[in-house]
Coordinates of C-alpha atoms and ligand atoms in Angstrom, one line a residue:
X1 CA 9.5 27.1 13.3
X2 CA 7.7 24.4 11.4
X3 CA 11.1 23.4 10.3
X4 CA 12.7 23.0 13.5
X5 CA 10.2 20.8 14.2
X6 CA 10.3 18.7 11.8
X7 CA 13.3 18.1 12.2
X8 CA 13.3 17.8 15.8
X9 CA 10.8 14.9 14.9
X10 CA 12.6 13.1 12.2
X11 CA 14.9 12.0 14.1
X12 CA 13.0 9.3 16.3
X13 CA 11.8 8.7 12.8
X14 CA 15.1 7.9 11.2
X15 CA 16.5 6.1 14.5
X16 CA 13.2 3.8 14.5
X17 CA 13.3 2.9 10.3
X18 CA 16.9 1.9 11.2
X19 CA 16.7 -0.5 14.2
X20 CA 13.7 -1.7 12.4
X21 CA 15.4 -2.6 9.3
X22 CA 18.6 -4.0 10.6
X23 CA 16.4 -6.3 13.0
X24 CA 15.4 -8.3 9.6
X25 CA 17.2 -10.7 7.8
X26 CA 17.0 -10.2 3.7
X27 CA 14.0 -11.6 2.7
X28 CA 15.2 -13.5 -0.1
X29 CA 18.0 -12.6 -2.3
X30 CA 17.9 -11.6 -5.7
X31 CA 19.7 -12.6 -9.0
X32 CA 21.2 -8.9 -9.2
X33 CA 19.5 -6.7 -7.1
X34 CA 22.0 -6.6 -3.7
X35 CA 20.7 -4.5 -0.2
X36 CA 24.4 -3.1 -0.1
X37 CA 24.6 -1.9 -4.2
X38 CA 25.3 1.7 -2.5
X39 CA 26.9 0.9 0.5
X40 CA 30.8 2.3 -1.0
X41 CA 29.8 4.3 -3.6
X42 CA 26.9 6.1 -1.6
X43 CA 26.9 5.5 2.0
X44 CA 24.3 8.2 3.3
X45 CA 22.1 7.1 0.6
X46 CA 19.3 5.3 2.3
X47 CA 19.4 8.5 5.3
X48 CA 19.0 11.1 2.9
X49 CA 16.1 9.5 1.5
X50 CA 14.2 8.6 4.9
X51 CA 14.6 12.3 6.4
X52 CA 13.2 13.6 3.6
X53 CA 10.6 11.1 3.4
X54 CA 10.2 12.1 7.4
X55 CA 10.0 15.6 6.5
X56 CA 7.4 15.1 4.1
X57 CA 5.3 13.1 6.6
X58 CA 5.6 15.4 8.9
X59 CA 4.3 18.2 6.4
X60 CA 1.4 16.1 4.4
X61 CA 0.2 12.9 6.7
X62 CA -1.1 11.7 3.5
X63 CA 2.0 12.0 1.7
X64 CA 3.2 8.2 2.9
X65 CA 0.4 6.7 1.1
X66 CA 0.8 8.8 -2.5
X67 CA 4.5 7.4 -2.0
X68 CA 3.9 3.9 -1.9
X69 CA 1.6 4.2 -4.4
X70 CA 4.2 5.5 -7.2
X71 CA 6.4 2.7 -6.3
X72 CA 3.3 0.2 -7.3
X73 CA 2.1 2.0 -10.8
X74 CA 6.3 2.2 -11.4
X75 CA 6.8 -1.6 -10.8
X76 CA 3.5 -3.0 -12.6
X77 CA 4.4 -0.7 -16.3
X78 CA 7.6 -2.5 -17.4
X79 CA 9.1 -3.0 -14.3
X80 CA 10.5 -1.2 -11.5
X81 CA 12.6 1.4 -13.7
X82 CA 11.2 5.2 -12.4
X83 CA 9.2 4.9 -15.8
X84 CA 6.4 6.8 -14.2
X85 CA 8.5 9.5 -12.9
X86 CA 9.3 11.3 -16.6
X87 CA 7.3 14.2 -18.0
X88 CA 6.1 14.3 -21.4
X89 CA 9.2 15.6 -24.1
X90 CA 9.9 14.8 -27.6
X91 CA 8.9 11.4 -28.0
X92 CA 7.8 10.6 -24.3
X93 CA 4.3 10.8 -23.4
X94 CA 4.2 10.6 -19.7
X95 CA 2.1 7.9 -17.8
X96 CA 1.1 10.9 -15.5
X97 CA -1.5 11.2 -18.2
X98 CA -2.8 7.7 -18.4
X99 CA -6.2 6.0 -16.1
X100 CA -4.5 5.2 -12.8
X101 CA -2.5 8.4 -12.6
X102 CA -3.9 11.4 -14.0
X103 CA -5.6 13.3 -11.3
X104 CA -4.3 11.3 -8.8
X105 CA -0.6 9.6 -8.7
X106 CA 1.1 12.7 -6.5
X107 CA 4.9 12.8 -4.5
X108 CA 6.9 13.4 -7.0
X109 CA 8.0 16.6 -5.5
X110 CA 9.3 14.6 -2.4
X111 CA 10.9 12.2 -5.1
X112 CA 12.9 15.6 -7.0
X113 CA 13.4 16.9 -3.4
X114 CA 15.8 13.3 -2.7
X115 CA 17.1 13.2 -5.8
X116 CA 18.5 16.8 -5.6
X117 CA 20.0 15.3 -2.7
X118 CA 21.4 12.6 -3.5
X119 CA 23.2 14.0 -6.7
X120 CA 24.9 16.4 -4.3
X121 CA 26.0 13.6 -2.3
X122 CA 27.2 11.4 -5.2
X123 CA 26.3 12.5 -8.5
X124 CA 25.0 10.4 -10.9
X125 CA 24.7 7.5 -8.1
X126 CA 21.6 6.1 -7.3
X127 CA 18.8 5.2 -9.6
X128 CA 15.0 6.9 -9.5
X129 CA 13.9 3.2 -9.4
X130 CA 15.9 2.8 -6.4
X131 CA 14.6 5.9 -4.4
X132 CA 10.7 5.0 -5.6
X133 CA 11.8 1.3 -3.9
X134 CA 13.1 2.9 -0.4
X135 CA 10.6 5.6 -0.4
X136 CA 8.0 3.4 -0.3
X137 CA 9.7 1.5 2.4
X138 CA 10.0 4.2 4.0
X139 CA 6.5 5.2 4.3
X140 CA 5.2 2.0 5.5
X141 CA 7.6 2.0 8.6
X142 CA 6.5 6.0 9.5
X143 CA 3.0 4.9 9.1
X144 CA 3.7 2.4 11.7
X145 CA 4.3 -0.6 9.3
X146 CA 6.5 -3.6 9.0
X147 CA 10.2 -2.8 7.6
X148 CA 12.1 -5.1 5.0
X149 CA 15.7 -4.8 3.7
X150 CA 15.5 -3.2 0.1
X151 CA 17.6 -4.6 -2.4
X152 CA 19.2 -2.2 -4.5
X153 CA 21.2 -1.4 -7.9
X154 CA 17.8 -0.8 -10.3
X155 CA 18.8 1.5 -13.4
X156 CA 16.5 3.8 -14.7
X157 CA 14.4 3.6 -18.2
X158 CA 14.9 5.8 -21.1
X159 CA 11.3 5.9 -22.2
X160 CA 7.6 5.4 -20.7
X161 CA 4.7 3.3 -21.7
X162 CA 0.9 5.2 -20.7
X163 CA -0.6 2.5 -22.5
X164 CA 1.1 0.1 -20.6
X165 CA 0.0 2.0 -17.7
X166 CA -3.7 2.0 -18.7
X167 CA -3.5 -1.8 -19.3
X168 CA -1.3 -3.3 -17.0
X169 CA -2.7 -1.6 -13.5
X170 CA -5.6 -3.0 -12.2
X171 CA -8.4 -0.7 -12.3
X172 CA -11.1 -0.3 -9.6
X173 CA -13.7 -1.6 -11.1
X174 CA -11.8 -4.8 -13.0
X175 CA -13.8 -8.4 -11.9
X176 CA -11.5 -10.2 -9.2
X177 CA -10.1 -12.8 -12.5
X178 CA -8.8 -9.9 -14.1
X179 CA -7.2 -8.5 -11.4
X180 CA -5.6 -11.8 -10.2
X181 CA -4.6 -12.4 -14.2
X182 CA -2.6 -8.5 -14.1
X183 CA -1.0 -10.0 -10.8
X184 CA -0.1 -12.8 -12.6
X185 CA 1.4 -11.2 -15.3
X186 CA 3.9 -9.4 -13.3
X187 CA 4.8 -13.0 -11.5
X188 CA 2.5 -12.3 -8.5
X189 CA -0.3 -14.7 -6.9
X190 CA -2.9 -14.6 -4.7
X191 CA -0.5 -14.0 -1.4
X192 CA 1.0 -11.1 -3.2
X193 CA -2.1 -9.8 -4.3
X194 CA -4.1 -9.6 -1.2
X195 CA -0.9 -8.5 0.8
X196 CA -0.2 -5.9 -1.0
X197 CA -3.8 -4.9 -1.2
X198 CA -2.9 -4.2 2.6
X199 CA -1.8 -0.6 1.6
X200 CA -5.3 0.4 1.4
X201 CA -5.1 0.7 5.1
X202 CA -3.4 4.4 4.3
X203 CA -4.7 7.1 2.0
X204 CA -7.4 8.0 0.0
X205 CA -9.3 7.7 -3.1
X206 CA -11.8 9.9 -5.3
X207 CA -15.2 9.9 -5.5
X208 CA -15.1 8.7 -9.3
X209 CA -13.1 6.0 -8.5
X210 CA -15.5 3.8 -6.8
X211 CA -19.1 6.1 -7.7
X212 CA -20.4 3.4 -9.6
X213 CA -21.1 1.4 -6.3
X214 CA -23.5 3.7 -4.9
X215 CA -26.1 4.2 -7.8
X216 CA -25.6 1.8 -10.2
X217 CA -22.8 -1.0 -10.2
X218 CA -24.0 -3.3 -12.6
X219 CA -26.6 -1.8 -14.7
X220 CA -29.6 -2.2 -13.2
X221 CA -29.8 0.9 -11.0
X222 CA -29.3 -0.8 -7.6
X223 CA -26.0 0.1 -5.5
X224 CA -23.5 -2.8 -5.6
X225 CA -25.0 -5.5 -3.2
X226 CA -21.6 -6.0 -1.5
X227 CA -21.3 -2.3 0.3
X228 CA -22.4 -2.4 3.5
X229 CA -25.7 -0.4 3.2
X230 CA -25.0 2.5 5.8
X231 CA -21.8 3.0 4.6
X232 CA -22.9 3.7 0.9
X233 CA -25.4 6.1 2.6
X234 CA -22.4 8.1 4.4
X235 CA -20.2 8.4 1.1
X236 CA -23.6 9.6 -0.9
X237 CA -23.4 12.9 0.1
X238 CA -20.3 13.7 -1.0
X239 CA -19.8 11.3 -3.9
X240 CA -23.2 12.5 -5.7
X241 CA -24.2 10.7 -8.9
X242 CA -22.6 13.7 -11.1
X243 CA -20.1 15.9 -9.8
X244 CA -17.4 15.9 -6.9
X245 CA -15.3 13.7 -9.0
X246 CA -12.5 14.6 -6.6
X247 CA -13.6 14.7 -3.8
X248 CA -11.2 12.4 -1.4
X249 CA -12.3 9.4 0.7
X250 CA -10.3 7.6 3.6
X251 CA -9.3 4.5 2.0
X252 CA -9.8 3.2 5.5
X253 CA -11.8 5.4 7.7
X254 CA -11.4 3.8 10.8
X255 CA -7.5 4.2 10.8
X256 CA -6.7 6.1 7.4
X257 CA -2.9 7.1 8.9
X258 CA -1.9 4.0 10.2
X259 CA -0.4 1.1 8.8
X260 CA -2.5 -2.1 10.1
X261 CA -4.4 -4.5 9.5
X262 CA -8.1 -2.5 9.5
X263 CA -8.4 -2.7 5.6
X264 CA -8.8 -6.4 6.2
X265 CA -11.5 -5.9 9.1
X266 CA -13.5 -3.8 6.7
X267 CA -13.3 -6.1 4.3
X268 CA -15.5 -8.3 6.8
X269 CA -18.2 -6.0 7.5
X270 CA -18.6 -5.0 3.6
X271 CA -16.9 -2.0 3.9
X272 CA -13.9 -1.7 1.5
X273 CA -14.5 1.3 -0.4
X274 CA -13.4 0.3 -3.6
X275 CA -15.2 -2.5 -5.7
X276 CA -11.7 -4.1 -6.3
X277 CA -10.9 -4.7 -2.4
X278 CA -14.0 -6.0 -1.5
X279 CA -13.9 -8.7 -4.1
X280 CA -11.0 -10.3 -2.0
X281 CA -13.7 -11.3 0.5
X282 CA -16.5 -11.9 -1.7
X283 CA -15.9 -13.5 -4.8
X284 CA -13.1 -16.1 -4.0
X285 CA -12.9 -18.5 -0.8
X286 CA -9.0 -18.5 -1.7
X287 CA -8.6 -14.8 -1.5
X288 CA -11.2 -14.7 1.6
X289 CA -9.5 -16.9 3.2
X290 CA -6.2 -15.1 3.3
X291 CA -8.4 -11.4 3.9
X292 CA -9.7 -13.7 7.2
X293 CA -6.1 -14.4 8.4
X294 CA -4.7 -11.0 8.2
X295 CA -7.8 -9.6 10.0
X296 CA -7.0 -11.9 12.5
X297 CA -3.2 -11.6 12.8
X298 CA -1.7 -8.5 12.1
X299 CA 2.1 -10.1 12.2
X300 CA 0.9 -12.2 9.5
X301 CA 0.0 -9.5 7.5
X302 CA 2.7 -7.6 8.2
X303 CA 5.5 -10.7 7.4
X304 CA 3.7 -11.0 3.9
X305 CA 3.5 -7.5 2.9
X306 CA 6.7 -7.4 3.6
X307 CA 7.9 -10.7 1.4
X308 CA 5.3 -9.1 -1.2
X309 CA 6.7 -6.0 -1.2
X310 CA 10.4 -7.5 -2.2
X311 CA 9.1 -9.6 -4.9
X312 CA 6.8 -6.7 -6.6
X313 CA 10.0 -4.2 -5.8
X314 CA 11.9 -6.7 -8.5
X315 CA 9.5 -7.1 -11.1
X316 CA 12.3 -6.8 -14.2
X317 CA 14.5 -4.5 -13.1
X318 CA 17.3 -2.6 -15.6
X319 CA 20.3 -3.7 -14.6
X320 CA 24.5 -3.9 -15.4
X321 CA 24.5 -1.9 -18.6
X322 CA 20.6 -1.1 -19.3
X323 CA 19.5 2.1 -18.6
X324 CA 20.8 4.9 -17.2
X325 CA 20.8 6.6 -13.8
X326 CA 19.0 9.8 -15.0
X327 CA 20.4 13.6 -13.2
X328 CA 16.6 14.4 -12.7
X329 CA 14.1 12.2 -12.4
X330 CA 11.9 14.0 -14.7
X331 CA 13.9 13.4 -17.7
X332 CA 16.4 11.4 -19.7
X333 CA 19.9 12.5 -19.3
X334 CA 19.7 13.0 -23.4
X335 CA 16.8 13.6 -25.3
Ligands
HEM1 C1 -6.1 -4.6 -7.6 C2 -5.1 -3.7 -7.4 C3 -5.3 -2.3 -7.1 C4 -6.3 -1.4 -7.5 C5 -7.5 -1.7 -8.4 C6 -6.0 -0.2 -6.9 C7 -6.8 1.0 -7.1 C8 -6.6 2.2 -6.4 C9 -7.4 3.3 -6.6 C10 -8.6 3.4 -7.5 C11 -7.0 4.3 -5.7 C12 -7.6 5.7 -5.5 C13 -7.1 6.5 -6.7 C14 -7.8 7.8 -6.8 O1 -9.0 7.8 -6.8 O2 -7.2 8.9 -6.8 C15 -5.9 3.7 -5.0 C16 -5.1 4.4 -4.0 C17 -4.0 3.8 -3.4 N1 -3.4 2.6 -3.7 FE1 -4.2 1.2 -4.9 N2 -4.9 -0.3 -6.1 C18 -4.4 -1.5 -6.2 C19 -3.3 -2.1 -5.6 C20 -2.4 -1.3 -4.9 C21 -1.1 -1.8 -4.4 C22 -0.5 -3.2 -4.8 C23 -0.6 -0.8 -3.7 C24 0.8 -0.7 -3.0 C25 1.6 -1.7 -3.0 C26 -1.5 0.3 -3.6 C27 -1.4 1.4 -2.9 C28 -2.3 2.5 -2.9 C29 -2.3 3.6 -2.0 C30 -1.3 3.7 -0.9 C31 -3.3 4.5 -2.3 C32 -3.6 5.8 -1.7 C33 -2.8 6.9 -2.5 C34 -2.9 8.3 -2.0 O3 -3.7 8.6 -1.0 O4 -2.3 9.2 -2.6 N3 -2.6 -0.1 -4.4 N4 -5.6 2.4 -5.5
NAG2 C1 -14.9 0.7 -15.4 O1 -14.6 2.1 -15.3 C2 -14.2 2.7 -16.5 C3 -13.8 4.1 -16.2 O2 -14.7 4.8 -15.5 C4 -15.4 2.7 -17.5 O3 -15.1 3.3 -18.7 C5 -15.8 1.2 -17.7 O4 -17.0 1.2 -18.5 C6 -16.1 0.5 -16.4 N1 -16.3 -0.9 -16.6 C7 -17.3 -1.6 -16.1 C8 -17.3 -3.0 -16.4 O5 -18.1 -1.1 -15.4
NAG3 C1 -27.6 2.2 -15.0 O1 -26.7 1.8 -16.1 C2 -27.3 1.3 -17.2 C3 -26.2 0.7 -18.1 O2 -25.1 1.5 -18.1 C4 -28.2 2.4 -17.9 O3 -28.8 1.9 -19.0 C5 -29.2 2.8 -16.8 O4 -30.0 3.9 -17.4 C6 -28.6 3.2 -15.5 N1 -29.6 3.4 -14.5 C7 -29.7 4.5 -13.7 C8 -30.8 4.5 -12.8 O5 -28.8 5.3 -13.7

């Protein structure tokens, strides 16, 4: 019954990522990534991912946001090659265990569910880097966000880096420099950084991750002075000084399944739950600046995200000969 019904509603779904997509031009074009890399030797490819990413939205409403996120923590740890996607085995230690992820990077089910797919629609075809690009695509046009042409032909790595995931992803609580100096580092400025910080408009976030704020953000025992005092009150309860570490928070509570441009609102009125997005608005008048314009004009927000979203989606990408296109995303093809 559920089943029917999903798929009953995936098609809307489908019909709406497509007229969306094909209504943009390529946002830039890249060196050798190419929007039509499947197009002969995999037709149905970008489909079979988006009804499955449908399904999966359908099932788990906060499954678009875990989705988008994978695509992020894949692209900033040596580029966009499905590097997060591999379990620990012989000499890979998987960043599923490092900072960022561990309790908290999910959807790779969804990602094994296309995969399976798509192998039995063109075997050894198309790259884990290229479904974690699409996917996340995807999910911002079924959470009502702005669509982009994804350009494709990424090949997937043959080892991971979890200390290149505990260094190279901005952490919560990094000062606004050092997030803008890890944005740099992957070839992305201030537009890119406060666009993409857009996708905390969707999903949530653990107590631990932003705990500090409430009781003690820089030492001296006082809550941090740039949360909105009767919002730290409401997330007390819940996010106690010890214990509840996991306990999830609306990332944006106002609208925490739609893609728009509330995160940026909140911003305004010192409520951004983490310490890292309300530093956009606080602690730069360059960053503020841009957190002002996309409160006041969604399209602009959206046209960014979008452009950001292209340029983070080819952070050095394997390509021609490097790599491999792995049979399960989980694992190298030898080991
Ligand atoms: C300064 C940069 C960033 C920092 C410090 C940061 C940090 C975080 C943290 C701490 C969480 C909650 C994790 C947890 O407690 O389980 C989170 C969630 C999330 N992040 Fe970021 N993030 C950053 C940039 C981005 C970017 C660039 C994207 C996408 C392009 C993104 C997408 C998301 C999404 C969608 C979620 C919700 C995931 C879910 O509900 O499963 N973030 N982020
Ligand atoms: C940031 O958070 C990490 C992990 O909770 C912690 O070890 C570190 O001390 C924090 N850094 C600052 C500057 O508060
Ligand atoms: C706040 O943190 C500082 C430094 O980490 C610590 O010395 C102090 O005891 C803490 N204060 C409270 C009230 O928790």
């Amino acid at each position: 019954m559920k089943g029917a019904m999903a798929a009953a509603a995936l098609i809307p779904l489908v019909a709406l990522l497509f007229s969306v997509s094909s209504a943009y031009p390529a946002l830039s074009t890249s060196g050798q990534l190419d929007p039509h890399f499947y197009d002969d030797s995999c037709p149905k490819a970008q489909q079979i991912v988006a009804s499955i990413v449908g399904k999966a939205h359908y099932q788990d409403p906060r499954m678009a946001a875990s989705l988008l996120r994978l695509h992020f923590h894949d692209c900033f740890v040596k580029g966009c090659d499905a590097s997060i996607l591999l379990d620990s085995s012989g000499s890979i230690v998987s960043e599923k265990r490092s900072n960022p992820n561990k309790d908290s990077a999910r959807g790779f089910e969804v990602v094994d569910e296309i995969k399976s797919a798509l192998e039995a629609a063109c075997p050894g075809t198309v790259s884990c880097a290229d479904i974690l690009a699409l996917v996340a695509r995807d999910s911002v046009v079924m959470t009502g966000g702005p669509g982009w042409i994804v350009p494709l032909g990424r090949r997937d790595s043959r080892g991971a880096s979890v200390q290149g995931s505990n260094n190279d992803i901005p952490a919560p609580n990094n000062t606004l420099p050092t997030i803008i100096t890890k944005f740099k580092l992957q070839g992305l400025d201030i537009v890119d950084l406060v666009a993409l910080l857009g996708s905390h408009t969707i999903g949530d976030s653990r107590c631990t991750s932003f705990r500090q704020r409430l009781y003690n953000q820089t030492g001296n025992g006082l809550p941090d002075n740039k949360l909105d005092v009767s919002y730290a009150a409401a997330l007390r309860p819940r996010c106690p000084r010890s214990g509840g570490d996991q306990n999830l928070f609306f990332l944006d509570p106002v609208t925490p399944f739609k893609f728009d441009n509330q995160y940026y609102k909140n911003l305004l009125a010192y409520r951004g739950l983490l310490a890292s997005d309300e530093v956009l608005f606080t602690d730069s008048p360059a960053t503020a600046e841009l957190v002002k314009l996309y409160a006041a004009n969604q399209d602009i927000f959206f046209q960014h995200f979008a452009q950001s979203m292209v340029k983070m989606g080819k952070i050095s990408p394997l390509t021609g000969a490097n790599g491999e296109i792995r049979k399960v995303c989980r694992r190298v093809n030898h080991n």
